[in-house]
CSV table of C-alpha atoms and ligand atoms in Angstrom, one decimal:
chain,number,residue,atom,x,y,z
C,1,UNK,CA,-184.9,-103.2,139.7
C,2,UNK,CA,-186.1,-106.5,140.9
C,3,UNK,CA,-183.9,-109.5,141.3
C,4,UNK,CA,-184.3,-112.0,138.5
C,5,UNK,CA,-186.9,-114.6,139.4
C,6,UNK,CA,-184.8,-117.5,138.3
C,7,UNK,CA,-181.1,-117.3,139.3
C,8,UNK,CA,-178.8,-118.5,136.5
C,9,UNK,CA,-178.1,-122.2,136.8
C,10,UNK,CA,-175.0,-123.0,138.9
C,11,UNK,CA,-172.5,-125.6,137.8
C,12,UNK,CA,-172.7,-128.6,140.1
C,13,UNK,CA,-170.3,-128.2,143.0
C,14,UNK,CA,-167.1,-130.0,142.4
C,15,UNK,CA,-165.3,-131.2,145.5
C,16,UNK,CA,-161.7,-129.9,145.4
C,17,UNK,CA,-159.4,-132.4,143.8
C,18,UNK,CA,-157.1,-133.4,146.5
C,19,UNK,CA,-153.8,-134.9,145.5
C,20,UNK,CA,-153.3,-138.3,147.0
C,21,UNK,CA,-151.6,-138.5,150.4
C,22,UNK,CA,-147.9,-137.8,150.5
C,23,UNK,CA,-147.9,-134.9,148.0
C,24,UNK,CA,-146.6,-131.5,149.2
C,25,UNK,CA,-149.5,-129.0,149.5
C,26,UNK,CA,-147.5,-126.1,147.9
C,27,UNK,CA,-145.4,-127.6,145.1
C,28,UNK,CA,-146.3,-128.2,141.5
C,29,UNK,CA,-143.9,-130.7,139.8
C,30,UNK,CA,-143.0,-130.6,136.1
C,31,UNK,CA,-144.7,-133.0,133.6
C,32,UNK,CA,-146.4,-134.7,136.5
C,33,UNK,CA,-150.0,-135.8,136.8
C,34,UNK,CA,-150.6,-136.2,140.6
C,35,UNK,CA,-153.5,-138.7,139.9
C,36,UNK,CA,-151.2,-141.3,138.4
C,37,UNK,CA,-147.6,-140.4,139.3
C,38,UNK,CA,-145.9,-141.9,142.3
C,39,UNK,CA,-145.3,-139.5,145.2
C,40,UNK,CA,-141.9,-137.7,144.7
C,41,UNK,CA,-139.0,-139.2,146.6
C,42,UNK,CA,-137.3,-136.9,149.1
C,43,UNK,CA,-133.6,-136.6,148.3
C,44,UNK,CA,-131.2,-135.6,151.1
C,45,UNK,CA,-127.9,-135.6,149.2
C,46,UNK,CA,-126.1,-136.9,146.1
C,47,UNK,CA,-122.5,-137.7,145.4
C,48,UNK,CA,-121.0,-139.3,142.3
C,49,UNK,CA,-123.7,-141.4,140.6
C,50,UNK,CA,-125.7,-141.9,143.8
C,51,UNK,CA,-128.8,-140.2,145.1
C,52,UNK,CA,-129.3,-140.6,148.8
C,53,UNK,CA,-132.9,-140.5,149.9
C,54,UNK,CA,-134.3,-139.2,153.2
C,55,UNK,CA,-135.1,-142.7,154.2
C,56,UNK,CA,-131.5,-143.8,153.7
C,57,UNK,CA,-132.0,-145.6,150.5
C,58,UNK,CA,-129.4,-145.1,147.8
C,59,UNK,CA,-130.2,-145.0,144.0
C,60,UNK,CA,-128.0,-145.0,141.0
C,61,UNK,CA,-129.0,-141.9,138.9
C,62,UNK,CA,-128.9,-143.7,135.6
C,63,UNK,CA,-130.3,-140.8,133.6
C,64,UNK,CA,-128.1,-138.0,135.0
C,65,UNK,CA,-131.1,-136.2,136.6
C,66,UNK,CA,-132.8,-135.4,133.3
C,67,UNK,CA,-129.5,-135.5,131.4
C,68,UNK,CA,-127.8,-132.6,133.2
C,69,UNK,CA,-125.4,-134.2,135.7
C,70,UNK,CA,-122.3,-134.7,133.5
C,71,UNK,CA,-119.4,-135.9,135.7
C,72,UNK,CA,-121.2,-136.8,138.8
C,73,UNK,CA,-123.2,-135.2,141.6
C,74,UNK,CA,-121.4,-132.8,143.9
C,75,UNK,CA,-118.3,-133.0,141.8
C,76,UNK,CA,-115.8,-131.4,144.2
C,77,UNK,CA,-113.8,-129.2,141.7
C,78,UNK,CA,-117.0,-127.7,140.3
C,79,UNK,CA,-118.4,-127.1,143.8
C,80,UNK,CA,-115.2,-125.4,144.8
C,81,UNK,CA,-115.2,-123.2,141.6
C,82,UNK,CA,-118.7,-122.1,142.3
C,83,UNK,CA,-117.9,-121.3,146.0
C,84,UNK,CA,-114.7,-119.3,145.0
C,85,UNK,CA,-116.7,-117.4,142.4
C,86,UNK,CA,-119.5,-116.6,144.8
C,87,UNK,CA,-117.1,-114.8,147.1
C,88,UNK,CA,-115.7,-112.7,144.2
C,89,UNK,CA,-118.6,-111.8,142.0
C,90,UNK,CA,-122.0,-113.6,142.1
C,91,UNK,CA,-123.9,-111.6,139.5
C,92,UNK,CA,-123.7,-108.4,137.5
C,93,UNK,CA,-125.9,-106.9,134.7
C,94,UNK,CA,-124.4,-108.1,131.4
C,95,UNK,CA,-125.4,-105.1,129.4
C,96,UNK,CA,-122.8,-102.3,130.2
C,97,UNK,CA,-120.6,-104.9,132.0
C,98,UNK,CA,-118.5,-107.9,131.2
C,99,UNK,CA,-116.4,-110.2,133.4
C,100,UNK,CA,-113.5,-112.6,133.1
C,101,UNK,CA,-115.5,-115.9,133.6
C,102,UNK,CA,-117.8,-115.0,130.7
C,103,UNK,CA,-114.9,-114.0,128.5
C,104,UNK,CA,-112.9,-117.1,129.3
C,105,UNK,CA,-115.9,-119.4,128.7
C,106,UNK,CA,-116.7,-117.6,125.4
C,107,UNK,CA,-113.1,-118.0,124.2
C,108,UNK,CA,-113.0,-121.7,125.1
C,109,UNK,CA,-116.4,-122.7,123.7
C,110,UNK,CA,-115.8,-120.7,120.5
C,111,UNK,CA,-112.5,-122.6,120.0
C,112,UNK,CA,-114.2,-125.9,120.6
C,113,UNK,CA,-117.3,-125.3,118.5
C,114,UNK,CA,-115.8,-123.3,115.6
C,115,UNK,CA,-118.5,-120.6,116.2
C,116,UNK,CA,-117.0,-117.3,117.2
C,117,UNK,CA,-119.9,-115.6,119.1
C,118,UNK,CA,-121.5,-116.7,122.3
C,119,UNK,CA,-124.9,-115.4,123.5
C,120,UNK,CA,-125.9,-116.4,127.1
C,121,UNK,CA,-129.4,-117.4,128.4
C,122,UNK,CA,-130.7,-119.5,131.2
C,123,UNK,CA,-131.7,-123.0,129.9
C,124,UNK,CA,-132.0,-125.2,126.9
C,125,UNK,CA,-135.4,-123.8,125.7
C,126,UNK,CA,-134.1,-120.2,125.8
C,127,UNK,CA,-130.9,-121.3,124.0
C,128,UNK,CA,-133.1,-122.6,121.2
C,129,UNK,CA,-135.3,-119.5,121.2
C,130,UNK,CA,-132.3,-117.3,120.9
C,131,UNK,CA,-131.0,-119.4,117.9
C,132,UNK,CA,-134.3,-119.1,116.2
C,133,UNK,CA,-134.5,-115.4,116.7
C,134,UNK,CA,-131.0,-114.7,115.6
C,135,UNK,CA,-131.6,-116.7,112.4
C,136,UNK,CA,-134.9,-115.0,111.7
C,137,UNK,CA,-133.7,-111.5,112.3
C,138,UNK,CA,-130.4,-112.0,110.4
C,139,UNK,CA,-132.4,-112.5,107.2
C,140,UNK,CA,-134.6,-109.6,108.1
C,141,UNK,CA,-131.6,-107.3,108.7
C,142,UNK,CA,-130.3,-108.3,105.2
C,143,UNK,CA,-133.7,-107.2,103.8
C,144,UNK,CA,-134.3,-110.8,102.5
C,145,UNK,CA,-137.7,-112.3,103.1
C,146,UNK,CA,-137.2,-115.9,104.3
C,147,UNK,CA,-140.4,-116.9,106.0
C,148,UNK,CA,-140.0,-120.6,106.5
C,149,UNK,CA,-138.4,-122.8,109.3
C,150,UNK,CA,-137.8,-126.5,108.8
C,151,UNK,CA,-137.7,-129.0,111.6
C,152,UNK,CA,-137.9,-132.8,112.0
C,153,UNK,CA,-140.7,-135.1,112.9
C,154,UNK,CA,-140.3,-136.2,116.6
C,155,UNK,CA,-138.1,-133.2,117.4
C,156,UNK,CA,-138.0,-131.8,120.9
C,157,UNK,CA,-136.5,-128.3,121.4
C,158,UNK,CA,-138.0,-127.2,124.7
C,159,UNK,CA,-141.2,-126.2,126.4
C,160,UNK,CA,-141.4,-122.4,125.8
C,161,UNK,CA,-143.7,-121.4,123.0
C,162,UNK,CA,-141.2,-120.8,120.2
C,163,UNK,CA,-139.3,-124.0,121.1
C,164,UNK,CA,-142.5,-125.9,121.2
C,165,UNK,CA,-143.5,-124.7,117.8
C,166,UNK,CA,-140.4,-126.1,116.2
C,167,UNK,CA,-140.8,-129.3,118.2
C,168,UNK,CA,-143.0,-132.1,117.1
C,169,UNK,CA,-146.7,-131.7,117.9
C,170,UNK,CA,-147.3,-134.1,120.8
C,171,UNK,CA,-149.2,-134.7,124.0
C,172,UNK,CA,-147.1,-131.9,125.5
C,173,UNK,CA,-147.9,-129.2,123.0
C,174,UNK,CA,-151.5,-130.2,122.2
C,175,UNK,CA,-153.3,-127.6,124.4
C,176,UNK,CA,-151.3,-124.8,122.9
C,177,UNK,CA,-151.7,-125.8,119.2
C,178,UNK,CA,-153.3,-122.5,118.2
C,179,UNK,CA,-150.4,-120.5,119.6
C,180,UNK,CA,-147.7,-122.4,117.7
C,181,UNK,CA,-146.3,-121.0,114.4
C,182,UNK,CA,-146.1,-123.5,111.5
C,183,UNK,CA,-143.0,-125.1,110.3
C,184,UNK,CA,-142.2,-127.5,107.5
C,185,UNK,CA,-141.6,-131.0,108.7
C,186,UNK,CA,-139.1,-133.6,107.5
C,187,UNK,CA,-139.1,-137.3,108.6
C,188,UNK,CA,-136.4,-138.4,111.0
C,189,UNK,CA,-135.0,-141.7,109.7
C,190,UNK,CA,-134.2,-143.2,113.1
C,191,UNK,CA,-132.1,-146.4,113.0
C,192,UNK,CA,-130.9,-149.1,115.4
C,193,UNK,CA,-128.6,-152.1,115.5
C,194,UNK,CA,-129.1,-154.5,112.6
C,195,UNK,CA,-131.4,-152.1,110.9
C,196,UNK,CA,-132.1,-153.7,107.5
C,197,UNK,CA,-133.3,-150.6,105.6
C,198,UNK,CA,-131.9,-147.3,106.8
C,199,UNK,CA,-130.9,-146.2,103.3
C,200,UNK,CA,-134.3,-145.9,101.8
C,201,UNK,CA,-135.7,-144.0,104.8
C,202,UNK,CA,-132.8,-141.6,104.7
C,203,UNK,CA,-133.2,-141.0,101.0
C,204,UNK,CA,-136.9,-140.3,101.4
C,205,UNK,CA,-136.2,-137.8,104.2
C,206,UNK,CA,-133.6,-136.1,102.2
C,207,UNK,CA,-136.0,-135.8,99.3
C,208,UNK,CA,-138.6,-134.2,101.6
C,209,UNK,CA,-135.9,-131.8,102.8
C,210,UNK,CA,-134.9,-130.8,99.3
C,211,UNK,CA,-138.6,-130.2,98.4
C,212,UNK,CA,-139.1,-128.1,101.5
C,213,UNK,CA,-135.9,-126.1,100.8
C,214,UNK,CA,-137.5,-124.9,97.5
C,215,UNK,CA,-139.4,-122.4,99.7
C,216,UNK,CA,-137.1,-119.7,100.9
C,217,UNK,CA,-136.0,-121.0,104.4
C,218,UNK,CA,-134.5,-119.0,107.2
C,219,UNK,CA,-133.2,-122.0,109.1
C,220,UNK,CA,-133.3,-125.8,109.5
C,221,UNK,CA,-133.1,-127.0,113.1
C,222,UNK,CA,-132.2,-130.5,114.3
C,223,UNK,CA,-130.9,-132.5,117.2
C,224,UNK,CA,-127.7,-133.9,115.7
C,225,UNK,CA,-127.4,-137.7,115.8
C,226,UNK,CA,-129.9,-138.3,118.7
C,227,UNK,CA,-133.4,-137.0,119.2
C,228,UNK,CA,-133.6,-137.2,123.0
C,229,UNK,CA,-137.1,-136.6,124.3
C,230,UNK,CA,-138.9,-138.4,121.4
C,231,UNK,CA,-137.3,-141.6,122.5
C,232,UNK,CA,-133.5,-141.6,122.0
C,233,UNK,CA,-134.1,-141.8,118.2
C,234,UNK,CA,-130.6,-142.1,116.6
C,235,UNK,CA,-129.7,-141.4,113.0
C,236,UNK,CA,-126.4,-142.3,111.2
C,237,UNK,CA,-123.8,-139.6,110.9
C,238,UNK,CA,-124.0,-139.7,107.1
C,239,UNK,CA,-127.6,-138.6,107.3
C,240,UNK,CA,-126.8,-135.5,109.4
C,241,UNK,CA,-124.0,-134.8,106.9
C,242,UNK,CA,-126.3,-135.0,104.0
C,243,UNK,CA,-128.8,-132.7,105.7
C,244,UNK,CA,-126.0,-130.1,106.4
C,245,UNK,CA,-125.0,-130.3,102.7
C,246,UNK,CA,-128.6,-129.7,101.5
C,247,UNK,CA,-129.0,-126.7,103.9
C,248,UNK,CA,-125.7,-125.2,102.7
C,249,UNK,CA,-126.6,-125.7,99.1
C,250,UNK,CA,-129.9,-123.9,99.6
C,251,UNK,CA,-128.1,-121.0,101.3
C,252,UNK,CA,-130.1,-121.5,104.5
C,253,UNK,CA,-128.9,-121.6,108.1
C,254,UNK,CA,-128.4,-124.7,110.1
C,255,UNK,CA,-129.2,-124.7,113.9
C,256,UNK,CA,-127.8,-127.6,115.9
C,257,UNK,CA,-129.7,-128.2,119.1
C,258,UNK,CA,-127.0,-129.8,121.2
C,259,UNK,CA,-128.8,-129.2,124.5
C,260,UNK,CA,-128.8,-132.9,125.3
C,261,UNK,CA,-126.0,-134.2,123.0
C,262,UNK,CA,-123.3,-131.6,123.9
C,263,UNK,CA,-120.3,-132.2,126.2
C,264,UNK,CA,-119.4,-135.7,125.3
C,265,UNK,CA,-122.8,-137.4,125.5
C,266,UNK,CA,-122.5,-138.9,122.0
C,267,UNK,CA,-118.8,-139.9,122.5
C,268,UNK,CA,-117.4,-136.8,121.0
C,269,UNK,CA,-117.4,-133.4,122.6
C,270,UNK,CA,-120.2,-132.3,120.3
C,271,UNK,CA,-122.5,-134.5,118.2
C,272,UNK,CA,-121.7,-132.1,115.3
C,273,UNK,CA,-118.1,-133.1,115.5
C,274,UNK,CA,-118.9,-136.8,115.5
C,275,UNK,CA,-121.2,-136.2,112.5
C,276,UNK,CA,-118.6,-134.1,110.8
C,277,UNK,CA,-120.7,-131.0,110.3
C,278,UNK,CA,-120.3,-127.3,111.1
C,279,UNK,CA,-123.6,-125.6,111.9
C,280,UNK,CA,-124.2,-121.8,111.9
C,281,UNK,CA,-125.8,-121.8,115.3
C,282,UNK,CA,-125.5,-124.2,118.2
C,283,UNK,CA,-127.7,-124.3,121.4
C,284,UNK,CA,-126.1,-125.7,124.5
C,285,UNK,CA,-127.3,-126.2,128.1
C,286,UNK,CA,-127.9,-129.3,130.3
C,287,UNK,CA,-124.3,-130.5,130.7
C,288,UNK,CA,-122.8,-127.0,130.2
C,289,UNK,CA,-122.3,-126.3,133.9
C,290,UNK,CA,-121.6,-130.0,134.7
C,291,UNK,CA,-125.3,-130.0,135.7
C,292,UNK,CA,-124.8,-127.7,138.6
C,293,UNK,CA,-126.5,-124.5,137.6
C,294,UNK,CA,-129.1,-123.4,135.0
C,295,UNK,CA,-127.4,-121.8,132.1
C,296,UNK,CA,-127.8,-121.8,128.3
C,297,UNK,CA,-125.7,-120.6,125.5
C,298,UNK,CA,-126.2,-120.0,121.8
C,299,UNK,CA,-123.1,-120.0,119.7
C,300,UNK,CA,-123.2,-118.2,116.4
C,301,UNK,CA,-120.8,-117.7,113.5
C,302,UNK,CA,-119.1,-114.3,113.2
C,303,UNK,CA,-120.9,-114.0,109.8
C,304,UNK,CA,-124.2,-113.9,111.6
C,305,UNK,CA,-123.0,-111.5,114.3
C,306,UNK,CA,-121.8,-109.1,111.5
C,307,UNK,CA,-125.4,-109.0,110.3
C,308,UNK,CA,-126.4,-107.2,113.5
C,309,UNK,CA,-123.8,-104.4,113.4
C,310,UNK,CA,-125.5,-101.4,112.0
C,311,UNK,CA,-126.3,-97.7,112.5
C,312,UNK,CA,-130.0,-98.7,112.3
C,313,UNK,CA,-131.1,-99.4,115.8
C,314,UNK,CA,-133.8,-101.9,114.7
C,315,UNK,CA,-130.9,-104.2,113.5
C,316,UNK,CA,-130.0,-104.7,117.1
C,317,UNK,CA,-130.6,-108.1,118.7
C,318,UNK,CA,-133.0,-106.9,121.4
C,319,UNK,CA,-133.0,-110.0,123.6
C,320,UNK,CA,-131.7,-110.5,127.1
C,321,UNK,CA,-132.3,-112.4,130.3
C,322,UNK,CA,-131.9,-111.1,133.9
C,323,UNK,CA,-129.3,-113.7,134.7
C,324,UNK,CA,-127.3,-113.4,131.4
C,325,UNK,CA,-123.8,-114.8,131.9
C,326,UNK,CA,-124.3,-115.5,135.6
C,327,UNK,CA,-120.7,-115.7,136.9
C,328,UNK,CA,-121.4,-118.7,139.1
C,329,UNK,CA,-122.7,-120.6,136.0
C,330,UNK,CA,-119.6,-119.5,134.0
C,331,UNK,CA,-117.3,-120.7,136.8
C,332,UNK,CA,-119.0,-124.0,136.9
C,333,UNK,CA,-118.9,-124.4,133.1
C,334,UNK,CA,-115.1,-123.6,133.1
C,335,UNK,CA,-114.5,-126.2,135.8
C,336,UNK,CA,-116.6,-128.7,133.9
C,337,UNK,CA,-114.6,-128.1,130.7
C,338,UNK,CA,-111.3,-128.6,132.7
C,339,UNK,CA,-112.6,-132.0,133.7
C,340,UNK,CA,-113.6,-133.0,130.2
C,341,UNK,CA,-110.3,-131.9,128.7
C,342,UNK,CA,-108.3,-133.6,131.5
C,343,UNK,CA,-109.8,-137.0,130.7
C,344,UNK,CA,-111.6,-137.3,127.3
C,345,UNK,CA,-111.4,-141.1,127.5
C,346,UNK,CA,-114.3,-140.9,130.0
C,347,UNK,CA,-116.7,-139.9,127.2
C,348,UNK,CA,-115.0,-141.3,124.1
C,349,UNK,CA,-114.7,-144.7,125.8
C,350,UNK,CA,-118.2,-145.0,127.3
C,351,UNK,CA,-119.8,-146.6,124.2
C,352,UNK,CA,-117.5,-149.6,124.4
C,353,UNK,CA,-118.6,-150.1,128.0
C,354,UNK,CA,-122.3,-150.1,127.0
C,355,UNK,CA,-121.9,-152.4,124.0
C,356,UNK,CA,-121.4,-155.9,125.5
C,357,UNK,CA,-124.0,-155.2,128.2
C,358,UNK,CA,-126.6,-154.0,125.7
C,359,UNK,CA,-125.8,-156.9,123.3
C,360,UNK,CA,-126.6,-159.3,126.1
C,361,UNK,CA,-129.8,-157.5,127.1
C,362,UNK,CA,-130.9,-157.4,123.5
C,363,UNK,CA,-131.4,-161.1,123.6
C,364,UNK,CA,-134.3,-160.6,126.0
C,365,UNK,CA,-137.6,-161.5,124.3
C,366,UNK,CA,-139.1,-158.0,125.0
C,367,UNK,CA,-136.2,-155.9,123.7
C,368,UNK,CA,-136.6,-154.3,120.3
C,369,UNK,CA,-134.5,-151.8,118.4
C,370,UNK,CA,-131.4,-151.8,120.6
C,371,UNK,CA,-129.1,-148.8,119.9
C,372,UNK,CA,-126.2,-147.0,121.5
C,373,UNK,CA,-124.2,-143.9,120.9
C,374,UNK,CA,-121.5,-142.6,123.2
C,375,UNK,CA,-122.9,-142.6,126.8
C,376,UNK,CA,-126.5,-143.2,125.6
C,377,UNK,CA,-128.0,-146.7,125.3
C,378,UNK,CA,-131.6,-147.4,124.5
C,379,UNK,CA,-134.1,-149.9,123.3
C,380,UNK,CA,-137.9,-150.2,122.8
C,381,UNK,CA,-140.0,-152.6,124.9
C,382,UNK,CA,-142.3,-154.7,122.8
C,383,UNK,CA,-145.8,-153.7,123.7
C,384,UNK,CA,-149.1,-153.5,122.0
C,385,UNK,CA,-149.6,-149.8,122.5
C,386,UNK,CA,-146.2,-148.0,122.2
C,387,UNK,CA,-145.8,-144.3,123.0
C,388,UNK,CA,-145.3,-141.9,125.8
C,389,UNK,CA,-148.3,-143.0,127.7
C,390,UNK,CA,-147.4,-146.7,127.6
C,391,UNK,CA,-147.7,-148.0,131.1
C,392,UNK,CA,-144.8,-150.4,130.7
C,393,UNK,CA,-142.2,-147.7,131.3
C,394,UNK,CA,-143.7,-146.8,134.7
C,395,UNK,CA,-143.7,-150.5,135.7
C,396,UNK,CA,-140.1,-150.9,134.7
C,397,UNK,CA,-139.2,-147.7,136.6
C,398,UNK,CA,-140.9,-149.2,139.7
C,399,UNK,CA,-139.0,-152.5,139.5
C,400,UNK,CA,-135.7,-150.8,138.9
C,401,UNK,CA,-136.3,-148.5,141.9
C,402,UNK,CA,-136.6,-151.6,144.1
C,403,UNK,CA,-133.3,-152.7,142.7
C,404,UNK,CA,-131.7,-149.3,143.6
C,405,UNK,CA,-131.6,-147.9,140.0
C,406,UNK,CA,-133.4,-144.7,139.0
C,407,UNK,CA,-134.6,-144.7,135.4
C,408,UNK,CA,-137.3,-142.6,133.7
C,409,UNK,CA,-138.4,-144.4,130.5
C,410,UNK,CA,-140.0,-142.4,127.7
C,411,UNK,CA,-143.1,-144.5,127.4
C,412,UNK,CA,-141.9,-147.9,126.1
C,413,UNK,CA,-138.4,-146.6,125.4
C,414,UNK,CA,-136.0,-147.5,128.1
C,415,UNK,CA,-132.6,-145.8,128.1
C,416,UNK,CA,-129.5,-145.2,130.1
C,417,UNK,CA,-127.7,-141.8,130.1
C,418,UNK,CA,-125.5,-142.0,133.1
C,419,UNK,CA,-123.0,-139.5,134.5
C,420,UNK,CA,-119.4,-140.1,133.4
C,421,UNK,CA,-118.3,-141.2,136.9
C,422,UNK,CA,-120.5,-144.3,136.8
C,423,UNK,CA,-118.3,-147.3,137.7
C,424,UNK,CA,-118.3,-150.6,135.7
C,425,UNK,CA,-120.0,-152.3,138.7
C,426,UNK,CA,-122.7,-149.6,138.8
C,427,UNK,CA,-123.3,-149.9,135.0
C,428,UNK,CA,-123.6,-153.7,135.3
C,429,UNK,CA,-126.2,-153.1,138.2
C,430,UNK,CA,-128.2,-150.9,135.9
C,431,UNK,CA,-128.4,-153.5,133.1
C,432,UNK,CA,-129.1,-156.3,135.7
C,433,UNK,CA,-132.0,-154.2,137.1
C,434,UNK,CA,-133.5,-153.6,133.7
C,435,UNK,CA,-133.1,-157.3,132.8
C,436,UNK,CA,-135.0,-158.5,135.9
C,437,UNK,CA,-137.6,-155.7,135.5
C,438,UNK,CA,-138.3,-157.0,131.9
C,439,UNK,CA,-138.7,-160.5,133.4
C,440,UNK,CA,-141.4,-159.1,135.7
C,441,UNK,CA,-143.5,-156.9,133.3
I,1,PLP,C1,-133.9,-130.6,127.3
I,1,PLP,C2,-133.8,-130.1,125.9
I,1,PLP,C3,-134.2,-128.8,125.6
I,1,PLP,C4,-134.8,-127.9,126.6
I,1,PLP,O1,-133.9,-127.6,127.6
I,1,PLP,P1,-134.5,-127.0,129.0
I,1,PLP,O2,-133.3,-126.6,129.8
I,1,PLP,O3,-135.3,-128.2,129.6
I,1,PLP,O4,-135.4,-125.9,128.7
I,1,PLP,C5,-134.1,-128.4,124.3
I,1,PLP,N1,-133.6,-129.2,123.4
I,1,PLP,C6,-133.2,-130.5,123.6
I,1,PLP,C7,-132.6,-131.3,122.5
I,1,PLP,C8,-133.3,-131.0,124.9
I,1,PLP,O5,-133.0,-132.2,125.2
């Protein structure tokens, strides 16, 4: 055999794409394009609302480190609870075994949510996946074919494949489009202060929901009151109530994704409570452990749990994660609940602290659609090309960093979602930093 006379054409040699100077050679950061993102800042420690950088600078963490830090960084009572638990029982397989921290947490969260059964996982995406799988299999176990899921435009439910599928199609999900199962979509009638026309948009969305519910539907999933990642898009409680009524009337299941809204973020312990609804399933994570440890839980009604009790092994919910019910996470979550129950005013009163400051900021010529719910305040920056890739957010982030305030705008949406320990002076500094950043962009 002779060698081919003409070797196959070789692709032109690409020089390796070096990350710019300053990037660690062995780390891969989440949702980060090294070509355009600023080099990550090295953090040495964090206490309360403050991050302390390696170079000695101190920054107010105005977004609770991606919405997880609930009370404050290094909260002593949570740190102590984790340390105590680590010396007793750090981890045990949760099939065949149970333990007191898991049982206590299940009892307390069941009482607070009105949902009797708690299933553990590791993060918000898995808490959503579990909710979807429970809903889906519950119908199957009943021998009833319900092949449709309904979700809202703009929804974000996590980055795993099932959670992505119920989330809105976006820049994040685009490469995976062929892998994502289809869902029926209903508009999300986001509102803001002085909104002239929320009623008609809400009515249109409810009509879409009613039409979609004509098809047998396993479950409807929503982020109650605030869609977080799509840009702190807030709806009125009456809309969420009307959705819950339609879902109930159709005999379908309602999944509340409270991964971001849970634990006081909307001014009530759960957004469902503030909206006055009772879902069938609820996904929680982020603030669950006070932001100390990765843990997710899915709460389900006893009615759903009953649907999995059977002599037929295929009726079992065959789902489990290695770190299910990690005792350290449970201990942190219990300590976090203690703090929330000791001083509910810290979350019920936060909205009143935002209001006057946001009202003043809303007079800035670049501020559009100001809105506020509980600990979350947000507005859009008037730009020609809104959206996640809008450069204005990065510029505002840069100016605020210079003023000692860490923000992470969602494109042209600027928001504050601070830990509960934030002082009045610190909150005022956040608004002042945003105001002067807006003057400079
Ligand atoms: C963050 C978030 C998730 C995903 O949680 P992860 O812990 O990041 O996987 C799901 N749903 C909502 C509403 C979220 O805000």
